[in-house]
Short mmCIF file of C-alpha atoms in Angstrom, two decimals:
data_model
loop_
_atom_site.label_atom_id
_atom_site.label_comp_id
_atom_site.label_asym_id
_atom_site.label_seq_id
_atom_site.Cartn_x
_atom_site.Cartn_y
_atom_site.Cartn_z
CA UNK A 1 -72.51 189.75 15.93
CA UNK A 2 -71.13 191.07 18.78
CA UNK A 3 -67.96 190.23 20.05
CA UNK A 4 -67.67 187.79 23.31
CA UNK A 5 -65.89 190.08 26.45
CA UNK A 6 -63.37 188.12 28.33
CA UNK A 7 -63.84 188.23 32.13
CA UNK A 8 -60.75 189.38 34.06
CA UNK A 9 -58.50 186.90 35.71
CA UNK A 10 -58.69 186.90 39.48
CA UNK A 11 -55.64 188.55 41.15
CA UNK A 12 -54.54 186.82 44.33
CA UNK A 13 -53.17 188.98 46.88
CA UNK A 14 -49.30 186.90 47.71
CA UNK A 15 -49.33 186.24 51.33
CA UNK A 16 -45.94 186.13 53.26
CA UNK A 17 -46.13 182.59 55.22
CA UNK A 18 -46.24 183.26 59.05
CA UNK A 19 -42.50 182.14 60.74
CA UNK A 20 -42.95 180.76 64.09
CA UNK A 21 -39.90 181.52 66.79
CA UNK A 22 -39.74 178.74 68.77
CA UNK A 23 -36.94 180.11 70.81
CA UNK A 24 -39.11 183.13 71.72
CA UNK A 25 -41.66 181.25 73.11
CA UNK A 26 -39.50 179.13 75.12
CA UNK A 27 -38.07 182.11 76.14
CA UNK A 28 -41.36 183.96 77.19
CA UNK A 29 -42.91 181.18 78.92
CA UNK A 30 -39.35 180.77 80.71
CA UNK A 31 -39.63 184.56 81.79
CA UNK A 32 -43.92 183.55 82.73
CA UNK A 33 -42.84 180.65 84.97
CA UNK A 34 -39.57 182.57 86.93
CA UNK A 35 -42.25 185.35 87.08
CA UNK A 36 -44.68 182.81 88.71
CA UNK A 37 -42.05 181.43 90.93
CA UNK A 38 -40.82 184.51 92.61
CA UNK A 39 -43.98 185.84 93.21
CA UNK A 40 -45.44 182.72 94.96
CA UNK A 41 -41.84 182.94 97.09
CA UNK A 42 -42.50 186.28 98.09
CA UNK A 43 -46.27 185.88 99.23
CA UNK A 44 -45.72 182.42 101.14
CA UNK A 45 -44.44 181.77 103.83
CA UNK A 46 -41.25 180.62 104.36
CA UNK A 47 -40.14 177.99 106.59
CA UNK A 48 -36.28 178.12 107.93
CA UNK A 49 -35.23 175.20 109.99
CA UNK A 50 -33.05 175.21 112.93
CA UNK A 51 -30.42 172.82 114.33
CA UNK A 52 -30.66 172.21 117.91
CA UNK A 53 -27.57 172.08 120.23
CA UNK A 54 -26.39 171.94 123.16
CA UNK A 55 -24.96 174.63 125.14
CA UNK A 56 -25.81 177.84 127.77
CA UNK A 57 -27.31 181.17 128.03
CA UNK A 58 -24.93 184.24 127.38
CA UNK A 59 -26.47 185.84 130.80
CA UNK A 60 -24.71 189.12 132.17
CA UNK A 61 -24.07 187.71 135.63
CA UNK A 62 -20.90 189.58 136.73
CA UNK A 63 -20.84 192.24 139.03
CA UNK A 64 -18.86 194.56 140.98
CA UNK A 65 -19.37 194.52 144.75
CA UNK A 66 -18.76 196.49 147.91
CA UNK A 67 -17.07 194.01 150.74
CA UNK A 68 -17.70 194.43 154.24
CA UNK A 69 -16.59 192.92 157.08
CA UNK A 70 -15.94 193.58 161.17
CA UNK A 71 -13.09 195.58 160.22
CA UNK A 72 -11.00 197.35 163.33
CA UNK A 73 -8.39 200.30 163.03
CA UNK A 74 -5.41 200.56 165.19
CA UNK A 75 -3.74 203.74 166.00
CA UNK A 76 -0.43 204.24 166.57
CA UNK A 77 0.85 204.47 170.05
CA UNK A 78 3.97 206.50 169.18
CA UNK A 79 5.47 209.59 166.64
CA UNK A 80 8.32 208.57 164.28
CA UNK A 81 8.60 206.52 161.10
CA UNK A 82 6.36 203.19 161.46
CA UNK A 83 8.04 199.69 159.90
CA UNK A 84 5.73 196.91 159.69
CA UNK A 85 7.16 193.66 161.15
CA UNK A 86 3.88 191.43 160.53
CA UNK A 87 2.92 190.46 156.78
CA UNK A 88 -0.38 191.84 155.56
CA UNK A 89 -2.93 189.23 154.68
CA UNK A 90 -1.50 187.11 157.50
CA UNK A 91 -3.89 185.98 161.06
CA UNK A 92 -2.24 187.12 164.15
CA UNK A 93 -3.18 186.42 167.01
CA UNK A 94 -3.79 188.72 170.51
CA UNK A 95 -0.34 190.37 171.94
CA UNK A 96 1.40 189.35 168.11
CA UNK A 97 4.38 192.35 167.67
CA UNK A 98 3.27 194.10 164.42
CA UNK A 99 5.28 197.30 163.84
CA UNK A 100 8.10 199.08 165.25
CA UNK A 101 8.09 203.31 165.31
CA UNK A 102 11.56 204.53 165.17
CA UNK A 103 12.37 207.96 166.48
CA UNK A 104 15.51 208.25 164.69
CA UNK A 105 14.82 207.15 161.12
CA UNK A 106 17.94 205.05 161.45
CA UNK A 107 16.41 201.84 161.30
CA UNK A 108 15.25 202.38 157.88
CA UNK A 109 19.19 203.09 157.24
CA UNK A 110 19.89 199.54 158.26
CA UNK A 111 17.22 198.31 156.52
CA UNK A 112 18.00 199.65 153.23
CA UNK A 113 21.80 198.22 154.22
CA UNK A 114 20.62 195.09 154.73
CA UNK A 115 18.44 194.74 150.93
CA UNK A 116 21.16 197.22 148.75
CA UNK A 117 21.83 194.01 146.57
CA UNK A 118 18.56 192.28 146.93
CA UNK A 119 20.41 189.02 148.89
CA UNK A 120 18.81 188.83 151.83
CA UNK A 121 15.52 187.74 150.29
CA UNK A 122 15.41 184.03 150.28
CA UNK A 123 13.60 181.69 148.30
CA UNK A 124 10.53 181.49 150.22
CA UNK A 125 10.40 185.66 150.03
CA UNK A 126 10.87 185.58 146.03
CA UNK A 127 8.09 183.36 145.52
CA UNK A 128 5.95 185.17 147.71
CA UNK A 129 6.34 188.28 145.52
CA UNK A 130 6.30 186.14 142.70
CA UNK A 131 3.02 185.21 143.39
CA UNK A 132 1.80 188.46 143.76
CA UNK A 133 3.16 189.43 140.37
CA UNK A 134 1.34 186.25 138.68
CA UNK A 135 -2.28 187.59 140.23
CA UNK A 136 -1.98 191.12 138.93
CA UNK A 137 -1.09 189.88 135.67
CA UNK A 138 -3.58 187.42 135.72
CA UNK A 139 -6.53 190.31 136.75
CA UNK A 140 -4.77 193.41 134.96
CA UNK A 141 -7.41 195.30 133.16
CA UNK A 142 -5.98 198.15 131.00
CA UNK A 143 -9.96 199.40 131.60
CA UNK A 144 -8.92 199.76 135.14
CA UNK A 145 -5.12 200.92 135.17
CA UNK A 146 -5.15 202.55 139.04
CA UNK A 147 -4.57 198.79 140.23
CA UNK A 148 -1.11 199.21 138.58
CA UNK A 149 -0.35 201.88 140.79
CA UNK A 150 -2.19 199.36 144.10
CA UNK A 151 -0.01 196.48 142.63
CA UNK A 152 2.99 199.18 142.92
CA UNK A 153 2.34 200.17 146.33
CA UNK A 154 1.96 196.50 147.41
CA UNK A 155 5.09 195.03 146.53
CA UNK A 156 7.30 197.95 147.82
CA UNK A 157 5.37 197.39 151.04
CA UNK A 158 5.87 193.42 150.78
CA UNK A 159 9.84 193.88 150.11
CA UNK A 160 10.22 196.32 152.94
CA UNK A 161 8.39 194.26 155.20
CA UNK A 162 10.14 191.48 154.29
CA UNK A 163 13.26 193.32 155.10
CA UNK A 164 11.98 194.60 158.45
CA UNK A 165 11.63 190.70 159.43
CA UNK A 166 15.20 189.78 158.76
CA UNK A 167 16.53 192.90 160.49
CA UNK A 168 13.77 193.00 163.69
CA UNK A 169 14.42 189.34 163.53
CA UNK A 170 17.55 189.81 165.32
CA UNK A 171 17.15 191.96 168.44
CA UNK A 172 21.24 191.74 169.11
CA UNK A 173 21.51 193.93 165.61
CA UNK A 174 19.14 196.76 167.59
CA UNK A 175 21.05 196.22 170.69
CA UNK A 176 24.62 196.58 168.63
CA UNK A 177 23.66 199.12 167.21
CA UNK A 178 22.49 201.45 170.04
CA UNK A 179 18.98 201.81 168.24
CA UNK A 180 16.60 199.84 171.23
CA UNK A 181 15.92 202.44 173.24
CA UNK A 182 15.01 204.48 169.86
CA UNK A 183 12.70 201.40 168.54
CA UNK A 184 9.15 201.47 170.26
CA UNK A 185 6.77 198.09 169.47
CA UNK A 186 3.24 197.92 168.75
CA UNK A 187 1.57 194.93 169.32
CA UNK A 188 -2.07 193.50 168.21
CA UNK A 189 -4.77 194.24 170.73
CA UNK A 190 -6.87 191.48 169.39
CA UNK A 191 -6.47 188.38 166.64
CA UNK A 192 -7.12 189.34 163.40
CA UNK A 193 -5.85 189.35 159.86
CA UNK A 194 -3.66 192.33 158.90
CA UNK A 195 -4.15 194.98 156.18
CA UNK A 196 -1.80 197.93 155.98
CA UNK A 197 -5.08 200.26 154.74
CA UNK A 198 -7.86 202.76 155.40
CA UNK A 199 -11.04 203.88 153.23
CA UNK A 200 -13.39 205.11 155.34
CA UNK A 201 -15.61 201.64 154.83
CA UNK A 202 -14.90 199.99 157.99
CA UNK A 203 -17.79 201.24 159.81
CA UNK A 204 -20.61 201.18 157.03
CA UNK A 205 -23.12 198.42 157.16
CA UNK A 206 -25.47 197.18 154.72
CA UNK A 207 -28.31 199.39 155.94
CA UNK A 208 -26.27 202.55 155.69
CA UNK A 209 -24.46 201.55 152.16
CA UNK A 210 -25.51 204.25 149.61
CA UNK A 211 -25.34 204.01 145.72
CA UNK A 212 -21.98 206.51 145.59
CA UNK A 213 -20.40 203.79 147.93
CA UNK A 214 -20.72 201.30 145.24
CA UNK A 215 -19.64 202.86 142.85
CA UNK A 216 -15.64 202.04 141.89
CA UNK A 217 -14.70 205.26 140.42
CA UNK A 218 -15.59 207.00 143.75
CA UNK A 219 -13.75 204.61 145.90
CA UNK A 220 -10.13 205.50 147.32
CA UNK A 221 -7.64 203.95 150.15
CA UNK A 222 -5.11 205.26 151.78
CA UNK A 223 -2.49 202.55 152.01
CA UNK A 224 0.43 202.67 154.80
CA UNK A 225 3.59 202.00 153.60
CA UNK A 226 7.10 201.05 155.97
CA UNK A 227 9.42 204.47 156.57
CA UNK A 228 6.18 206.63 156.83
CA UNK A 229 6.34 209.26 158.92
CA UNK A 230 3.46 209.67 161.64
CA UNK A 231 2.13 211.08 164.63
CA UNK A 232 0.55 209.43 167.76
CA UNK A 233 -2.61 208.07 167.37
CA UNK A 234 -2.63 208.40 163.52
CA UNK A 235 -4.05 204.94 161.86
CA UNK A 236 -1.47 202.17 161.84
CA UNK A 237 -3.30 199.25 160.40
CA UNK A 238 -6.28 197.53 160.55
CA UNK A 239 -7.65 193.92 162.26
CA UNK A 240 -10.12 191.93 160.20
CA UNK A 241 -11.67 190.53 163.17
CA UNK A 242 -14.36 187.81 161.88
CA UNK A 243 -14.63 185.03 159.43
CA UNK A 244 -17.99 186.06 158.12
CA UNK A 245 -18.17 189.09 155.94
CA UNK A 246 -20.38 189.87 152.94
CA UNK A 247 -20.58 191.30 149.77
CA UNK A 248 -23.02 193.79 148.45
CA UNK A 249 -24.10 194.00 144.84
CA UNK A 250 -26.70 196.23 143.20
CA UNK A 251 -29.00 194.67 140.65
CA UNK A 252 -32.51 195.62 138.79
CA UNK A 253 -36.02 194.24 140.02
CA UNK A 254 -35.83 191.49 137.62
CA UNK A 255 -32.97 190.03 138.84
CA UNK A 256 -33.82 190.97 142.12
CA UNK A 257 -37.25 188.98 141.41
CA UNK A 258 -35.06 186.15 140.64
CA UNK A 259 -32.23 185.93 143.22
CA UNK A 260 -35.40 186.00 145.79
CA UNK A 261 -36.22 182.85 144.84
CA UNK A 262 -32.99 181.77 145.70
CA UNK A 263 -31.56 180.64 149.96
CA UNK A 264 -27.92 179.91 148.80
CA UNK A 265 -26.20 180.69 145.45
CA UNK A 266 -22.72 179.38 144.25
CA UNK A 267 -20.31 182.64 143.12
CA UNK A 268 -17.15 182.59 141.70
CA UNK A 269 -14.64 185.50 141.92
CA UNK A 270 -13.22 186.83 139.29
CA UNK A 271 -9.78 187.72 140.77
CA UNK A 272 -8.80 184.03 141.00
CA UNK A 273 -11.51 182.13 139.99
CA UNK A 274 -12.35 180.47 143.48
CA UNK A 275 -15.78 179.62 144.00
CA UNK A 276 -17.71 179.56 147.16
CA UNK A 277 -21.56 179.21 148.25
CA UNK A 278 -23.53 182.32 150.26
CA UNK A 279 -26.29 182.91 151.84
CA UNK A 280 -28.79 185.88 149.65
CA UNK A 281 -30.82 188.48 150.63
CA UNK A 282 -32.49 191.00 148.97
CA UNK A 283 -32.28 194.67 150.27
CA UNK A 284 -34.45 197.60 148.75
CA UNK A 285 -33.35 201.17 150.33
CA UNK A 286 -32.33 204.59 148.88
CA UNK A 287 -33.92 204.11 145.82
CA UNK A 288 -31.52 201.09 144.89
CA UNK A 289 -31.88 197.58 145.08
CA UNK A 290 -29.04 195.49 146.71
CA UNK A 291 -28.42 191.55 146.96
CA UNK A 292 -26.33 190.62 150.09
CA UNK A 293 -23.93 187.90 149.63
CA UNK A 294 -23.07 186.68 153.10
CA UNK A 295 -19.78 184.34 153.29
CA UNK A 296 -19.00 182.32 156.55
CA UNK A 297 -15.42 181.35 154.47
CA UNK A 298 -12.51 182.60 152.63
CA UNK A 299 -12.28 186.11 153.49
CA UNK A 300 -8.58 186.07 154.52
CA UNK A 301 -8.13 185.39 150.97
CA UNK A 302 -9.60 188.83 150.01
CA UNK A 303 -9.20 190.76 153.05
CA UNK A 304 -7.14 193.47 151.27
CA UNK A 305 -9.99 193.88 148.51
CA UNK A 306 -13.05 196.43 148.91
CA UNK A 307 -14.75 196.07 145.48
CA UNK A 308 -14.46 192.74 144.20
CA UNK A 309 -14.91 191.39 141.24
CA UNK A 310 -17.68 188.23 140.99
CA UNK A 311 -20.19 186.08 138.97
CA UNK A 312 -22.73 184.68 140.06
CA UNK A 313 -23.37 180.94 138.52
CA UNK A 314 -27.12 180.69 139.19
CA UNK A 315 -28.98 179.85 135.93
CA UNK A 316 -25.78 178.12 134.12
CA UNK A 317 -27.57 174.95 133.49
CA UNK A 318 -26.75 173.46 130.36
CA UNK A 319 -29.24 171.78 128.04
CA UNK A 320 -31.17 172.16 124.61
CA UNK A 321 -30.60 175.35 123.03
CA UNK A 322 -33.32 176.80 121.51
CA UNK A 323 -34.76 180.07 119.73
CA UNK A 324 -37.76 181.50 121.81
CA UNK A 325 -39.08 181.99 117.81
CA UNK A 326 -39.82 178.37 117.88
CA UNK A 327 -41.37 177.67 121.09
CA UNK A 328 -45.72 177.41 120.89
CA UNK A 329 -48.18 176.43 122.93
CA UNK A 330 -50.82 173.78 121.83
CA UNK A 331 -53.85 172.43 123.52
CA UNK A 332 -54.77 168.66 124.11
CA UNK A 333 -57.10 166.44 125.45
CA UNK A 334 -56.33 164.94 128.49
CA UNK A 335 -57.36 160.94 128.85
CA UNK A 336 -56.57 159.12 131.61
CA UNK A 337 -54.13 156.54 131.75
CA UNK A 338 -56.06 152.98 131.97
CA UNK A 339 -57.78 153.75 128.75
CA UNK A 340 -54.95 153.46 126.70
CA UNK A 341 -54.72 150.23 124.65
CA UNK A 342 -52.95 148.87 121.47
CA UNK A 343 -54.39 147.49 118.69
CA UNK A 344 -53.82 148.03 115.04
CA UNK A 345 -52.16 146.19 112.52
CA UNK A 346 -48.73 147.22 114.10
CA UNK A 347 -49.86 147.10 117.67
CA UNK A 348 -50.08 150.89 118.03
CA UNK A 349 -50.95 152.90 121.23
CA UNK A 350 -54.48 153.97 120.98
CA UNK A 351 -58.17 154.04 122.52
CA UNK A 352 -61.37 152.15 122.02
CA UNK A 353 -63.71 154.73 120.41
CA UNK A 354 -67.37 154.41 121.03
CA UNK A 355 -69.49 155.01 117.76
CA UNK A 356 -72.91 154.52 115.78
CA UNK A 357 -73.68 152.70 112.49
CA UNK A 358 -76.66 153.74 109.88
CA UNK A 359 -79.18 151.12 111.81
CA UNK A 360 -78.21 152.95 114.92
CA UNK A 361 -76.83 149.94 116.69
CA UNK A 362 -73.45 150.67 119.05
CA UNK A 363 -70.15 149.76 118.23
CA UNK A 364 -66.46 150.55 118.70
CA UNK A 365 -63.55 151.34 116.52
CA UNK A 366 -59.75 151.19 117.57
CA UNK A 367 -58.12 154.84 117.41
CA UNK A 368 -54.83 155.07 117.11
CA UNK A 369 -53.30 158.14 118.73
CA UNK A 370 -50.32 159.90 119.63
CA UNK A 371 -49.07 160.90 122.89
CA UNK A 372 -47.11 164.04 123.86
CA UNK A 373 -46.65 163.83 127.59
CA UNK A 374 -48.16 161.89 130.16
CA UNK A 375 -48.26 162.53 134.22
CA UNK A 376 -48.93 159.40 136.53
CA UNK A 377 -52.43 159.84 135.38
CA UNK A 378 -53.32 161.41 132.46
CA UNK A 379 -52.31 161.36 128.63
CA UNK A 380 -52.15 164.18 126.71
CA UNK A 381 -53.56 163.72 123.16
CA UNK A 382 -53.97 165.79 120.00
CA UNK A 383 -57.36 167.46 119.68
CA UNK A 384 -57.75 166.07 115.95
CA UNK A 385 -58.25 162.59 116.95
CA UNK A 386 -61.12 163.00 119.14
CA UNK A 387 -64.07 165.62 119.46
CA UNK A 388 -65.35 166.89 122.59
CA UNK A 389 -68.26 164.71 123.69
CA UNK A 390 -66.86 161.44 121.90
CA UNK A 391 -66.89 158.58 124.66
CA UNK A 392 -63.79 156.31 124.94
CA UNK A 393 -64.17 152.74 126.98
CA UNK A 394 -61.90 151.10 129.20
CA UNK A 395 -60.28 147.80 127.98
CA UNK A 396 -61.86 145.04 129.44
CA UNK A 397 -64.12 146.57 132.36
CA UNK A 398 -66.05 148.78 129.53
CA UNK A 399 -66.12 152.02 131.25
CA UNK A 400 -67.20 154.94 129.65
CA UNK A 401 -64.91 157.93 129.73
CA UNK A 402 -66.42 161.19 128.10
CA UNK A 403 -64.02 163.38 126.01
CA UNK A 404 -63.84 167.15 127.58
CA UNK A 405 -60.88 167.65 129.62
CA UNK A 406 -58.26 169.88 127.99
CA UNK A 407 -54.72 171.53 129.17
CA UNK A 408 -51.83 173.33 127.25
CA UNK A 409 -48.52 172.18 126.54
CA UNK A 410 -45.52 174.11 125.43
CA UNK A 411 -42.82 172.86 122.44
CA UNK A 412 -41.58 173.07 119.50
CA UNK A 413 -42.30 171.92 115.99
CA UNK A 414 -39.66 168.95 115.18
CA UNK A 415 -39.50 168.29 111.55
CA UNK A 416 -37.02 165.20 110.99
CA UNK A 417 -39.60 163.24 109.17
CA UNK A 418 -40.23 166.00 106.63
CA UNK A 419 -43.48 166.94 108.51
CA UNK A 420 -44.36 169.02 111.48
CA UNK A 421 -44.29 167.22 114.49
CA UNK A 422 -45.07 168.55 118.05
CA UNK A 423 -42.64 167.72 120.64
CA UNK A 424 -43.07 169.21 123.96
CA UNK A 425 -40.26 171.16 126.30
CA UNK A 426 -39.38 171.46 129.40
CA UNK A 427 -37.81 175.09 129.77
CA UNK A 428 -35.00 175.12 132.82
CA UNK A 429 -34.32 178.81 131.76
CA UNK A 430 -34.62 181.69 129.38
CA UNK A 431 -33.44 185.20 128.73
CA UNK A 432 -35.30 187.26 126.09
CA UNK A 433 -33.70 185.63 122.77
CA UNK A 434 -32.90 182.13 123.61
CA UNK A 435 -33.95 178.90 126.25
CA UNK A 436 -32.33 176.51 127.49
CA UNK A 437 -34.61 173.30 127.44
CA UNK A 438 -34.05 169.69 128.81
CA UNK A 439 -32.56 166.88 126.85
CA UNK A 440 -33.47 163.21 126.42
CA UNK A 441 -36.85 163.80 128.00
CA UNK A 442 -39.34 161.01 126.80
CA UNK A 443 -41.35 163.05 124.39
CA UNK A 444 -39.06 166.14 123.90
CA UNK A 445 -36.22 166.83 121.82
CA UNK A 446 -32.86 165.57 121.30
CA UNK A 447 -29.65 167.42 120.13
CA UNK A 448 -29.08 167.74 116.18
CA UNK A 449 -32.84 167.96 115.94
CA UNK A 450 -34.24 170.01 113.73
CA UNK A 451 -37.07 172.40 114.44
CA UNK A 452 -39.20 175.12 113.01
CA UNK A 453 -37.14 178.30 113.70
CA UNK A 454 -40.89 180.26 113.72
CA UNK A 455 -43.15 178.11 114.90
CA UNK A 456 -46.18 180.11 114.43
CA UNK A 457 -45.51 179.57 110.77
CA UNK A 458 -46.48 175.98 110.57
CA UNK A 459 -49.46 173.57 112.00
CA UNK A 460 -49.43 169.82 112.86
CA UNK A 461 -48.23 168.01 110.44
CA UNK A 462 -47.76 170.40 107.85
CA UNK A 463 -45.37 169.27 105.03
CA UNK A 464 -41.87 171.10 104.82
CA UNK A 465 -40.27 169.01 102.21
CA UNK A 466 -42.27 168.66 98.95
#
């Protein structure tokens, strides 16, 4: 009998349990989500807000101008060396004694006698050249370092002519001295206030004023000085004759577009920060464009001064400032003013909206609705309320008022509440980055606002805090 064959014993293959890292996987859906996240930051779009403040526009409103005025020079009636008697800056008036021309150059000797140790200037001399040393210091620009050598000339000519008056003041010192019949006198023709200088701009006018002429690096005066040697019929001074004068400044056809819509325009000058109002006209000749500042006031104060220094404070309102980013324009529907209503559980502004029920029958629902301006008769209301063709009624009479009438407002996106929210602007003025809007207007903005820095970025209502 054959023998039984035992089956083999199944081998099972060992399997090595499966470890699961759960650090890994928190890590890799960690590195999924931050993936996730900066993607979505990069492909939205990002709202930045934007604090609203008070304040003005940075405008470039300072300019350099040519001054001209009925300007009259004297010559000299005599040959020797000339000693002014009569202050420059000062009115004189018709027959006033304004220099002396010595033949002998001996008067200077006395003069420079007199003033050796500085004593014979008295208080009211020292503060006059005090003063002039407190303006230059005050309107010293290294930029422009030739007024030092101006500011030189000036007070040697204000301390010799302050020396000529105390020695000319006392005609027994000529007379002691032998030196009258040596000492000839020139005396004003006309009234007029005194400057001891020439350039060559007393007879230009604003029609014959050429670009060159305004600029300051082409512009030179001769000054006259006390103990100067000259001839008969050189230049001895010059008479300022009239009160009115003007200053000439060049500008671009914007500005020029601008100033035109201007009669009068308040300017301040830079020299010692007085302001005063002129007349403006615009003037378009040899390829330039010129505004004419006329003045019917304080030119003795700058009757020594050709190219002055000025700013012109048109445009310096201060309001709302805002980004021009932020500023849209929306559309509305206008409704006029005796169809507004409240109703509501809160007693909200709104209209009574006509409408239809499923049997077809009319009847009305209250709408409530914002408002973002108003005139004395019309409402402007957001488009989403209404649809064009939708018929409002009047409270009580029950007119019918059909919904078509549209206009444009301009504003900005105010987003206090967390939420875009339309507010509406009243621009007084603008340059290319910035406005400057009005404040506490009834629906406009208020400062510490905050608003939409883009405002194309966001739509009515939009959320901006999740």
């Amino acid at each position: 009998m054959a023998k039984k064959r035992k089956r083999p014993k199944k081998v099972t293959k060992y399997r090595k349990p499966i470890n699961i890292n759960l650090g890994l996987i928190i890590f890799g859906v960690l590195f999924i989500y931050i993936i996730v996240i900066v993607v979505s930051y990069f492909q939205s779009v990002h709202i930045t807000p934007y604090e609203v403040t008070t304040g003005s526009l940075a405008v470039n409103n300072t300019y350099t101008g040519v001054a001209l005025r009925e300007e009259t020079v004297i010559p000299s009636d005599y040959s020797g060396y000339i000693n002014y008697y009569a202050r420059e800056g000062e009115k004189i008036s018709n027959g006033s004694m304004v220099y002396t021309v010595d033949t002998t150059g001996k008067l200077s000797e006395m003069v420079n006698e007199d003033t050796g140790d500085g004593s014979s200037l008295t208080d009211d001399d020292l503060s006059e050249l005090k003063t002039e040393i407190s303006d230059f210091s005050t309107s010293f620009s290294p930029e422009d370092f030739s007024t030092a050598y101006d500011f030189k000339f000036d007070i040697e000519g204000t301390v010799l002519k302050l020396a000529n008056y105390k020695v000319l003041s006392s005609i027994d010192t000529l007379a002691d001295s032998n030196l009258s019949d040596s000492i000839n006198f020139g005396y004003a023709p006309q009234s007029g206030v005194l400057v001891y200088s020439t350039d060559g701009y007393e007879d230009v006018t604003a029609d014959t004023l050429t670009p060159e002429m305004m600029d300051p690096a082409n512009y030179a005066k001769n000054q006259f000085h006390s103990n100067d040697l000259i001839a008969e019929g050189d230049s001895a001074y010059k008479l300022v004759t009239s009160e009115n004068w003007s200053i000439i400044i060049e500008v671009d056809e914007e500005r020029a577009l601008e100033l035109e819509q201007e009669s009068y325009i308040d300017v301040r000058f830079l020299k010692n920060n007085y302001t005063s109002w002129a007349s403006i006209s615009i003037l378009r000749q040899n390829d330039a464009i010129y505004a004419k500042l006329d003045f019917n006031n304080s030119m003795i104060t700058f009757a020594t001064d050709r190219m002055i220094e000025i700013e012109l404070l048109a445009n310096s309102e201060e309001g709302l400032k805002i980004p021009n980013s932020a500023i849209v324009e929306r559309a509305f529907y206008l409704i006029p003013t005796e169809y507004l209503t409240q109703g509501g559980n809160t007693g909200a502004d709104g209209f009574i909206r006509e409408t239809y029920l499923e049997d077809g029958t009319v009847s009305t629902e209250f709408v409530e609705a914002t408002i973002y301006n108003s005139t004395d008769t019309e409402y402007y209301v957001d488009e989403s309320v209404f649809n064009i063709g939708d018929y409002i009624i009047m409270p009580d009479s029950g007119e019918k008022y059909p919904i078509s009438k549209q206009a444009t407002l301009i504003g900005v996106y105010n987003i206090n509440k967390g939420y875009a929210d339309f507010k509406q602007i009243t621009i007084l003025y603008q340059n290319e980055e910035y406005s400057i809007v009005k404040s506490n207007t009834e629906y406009g903005l208020s400062v510490y606002d905050h608003i939409v820095l883009n405002g194309d970025t966001v739509n009515e209502n939009d959320f901006i805090y999740n």
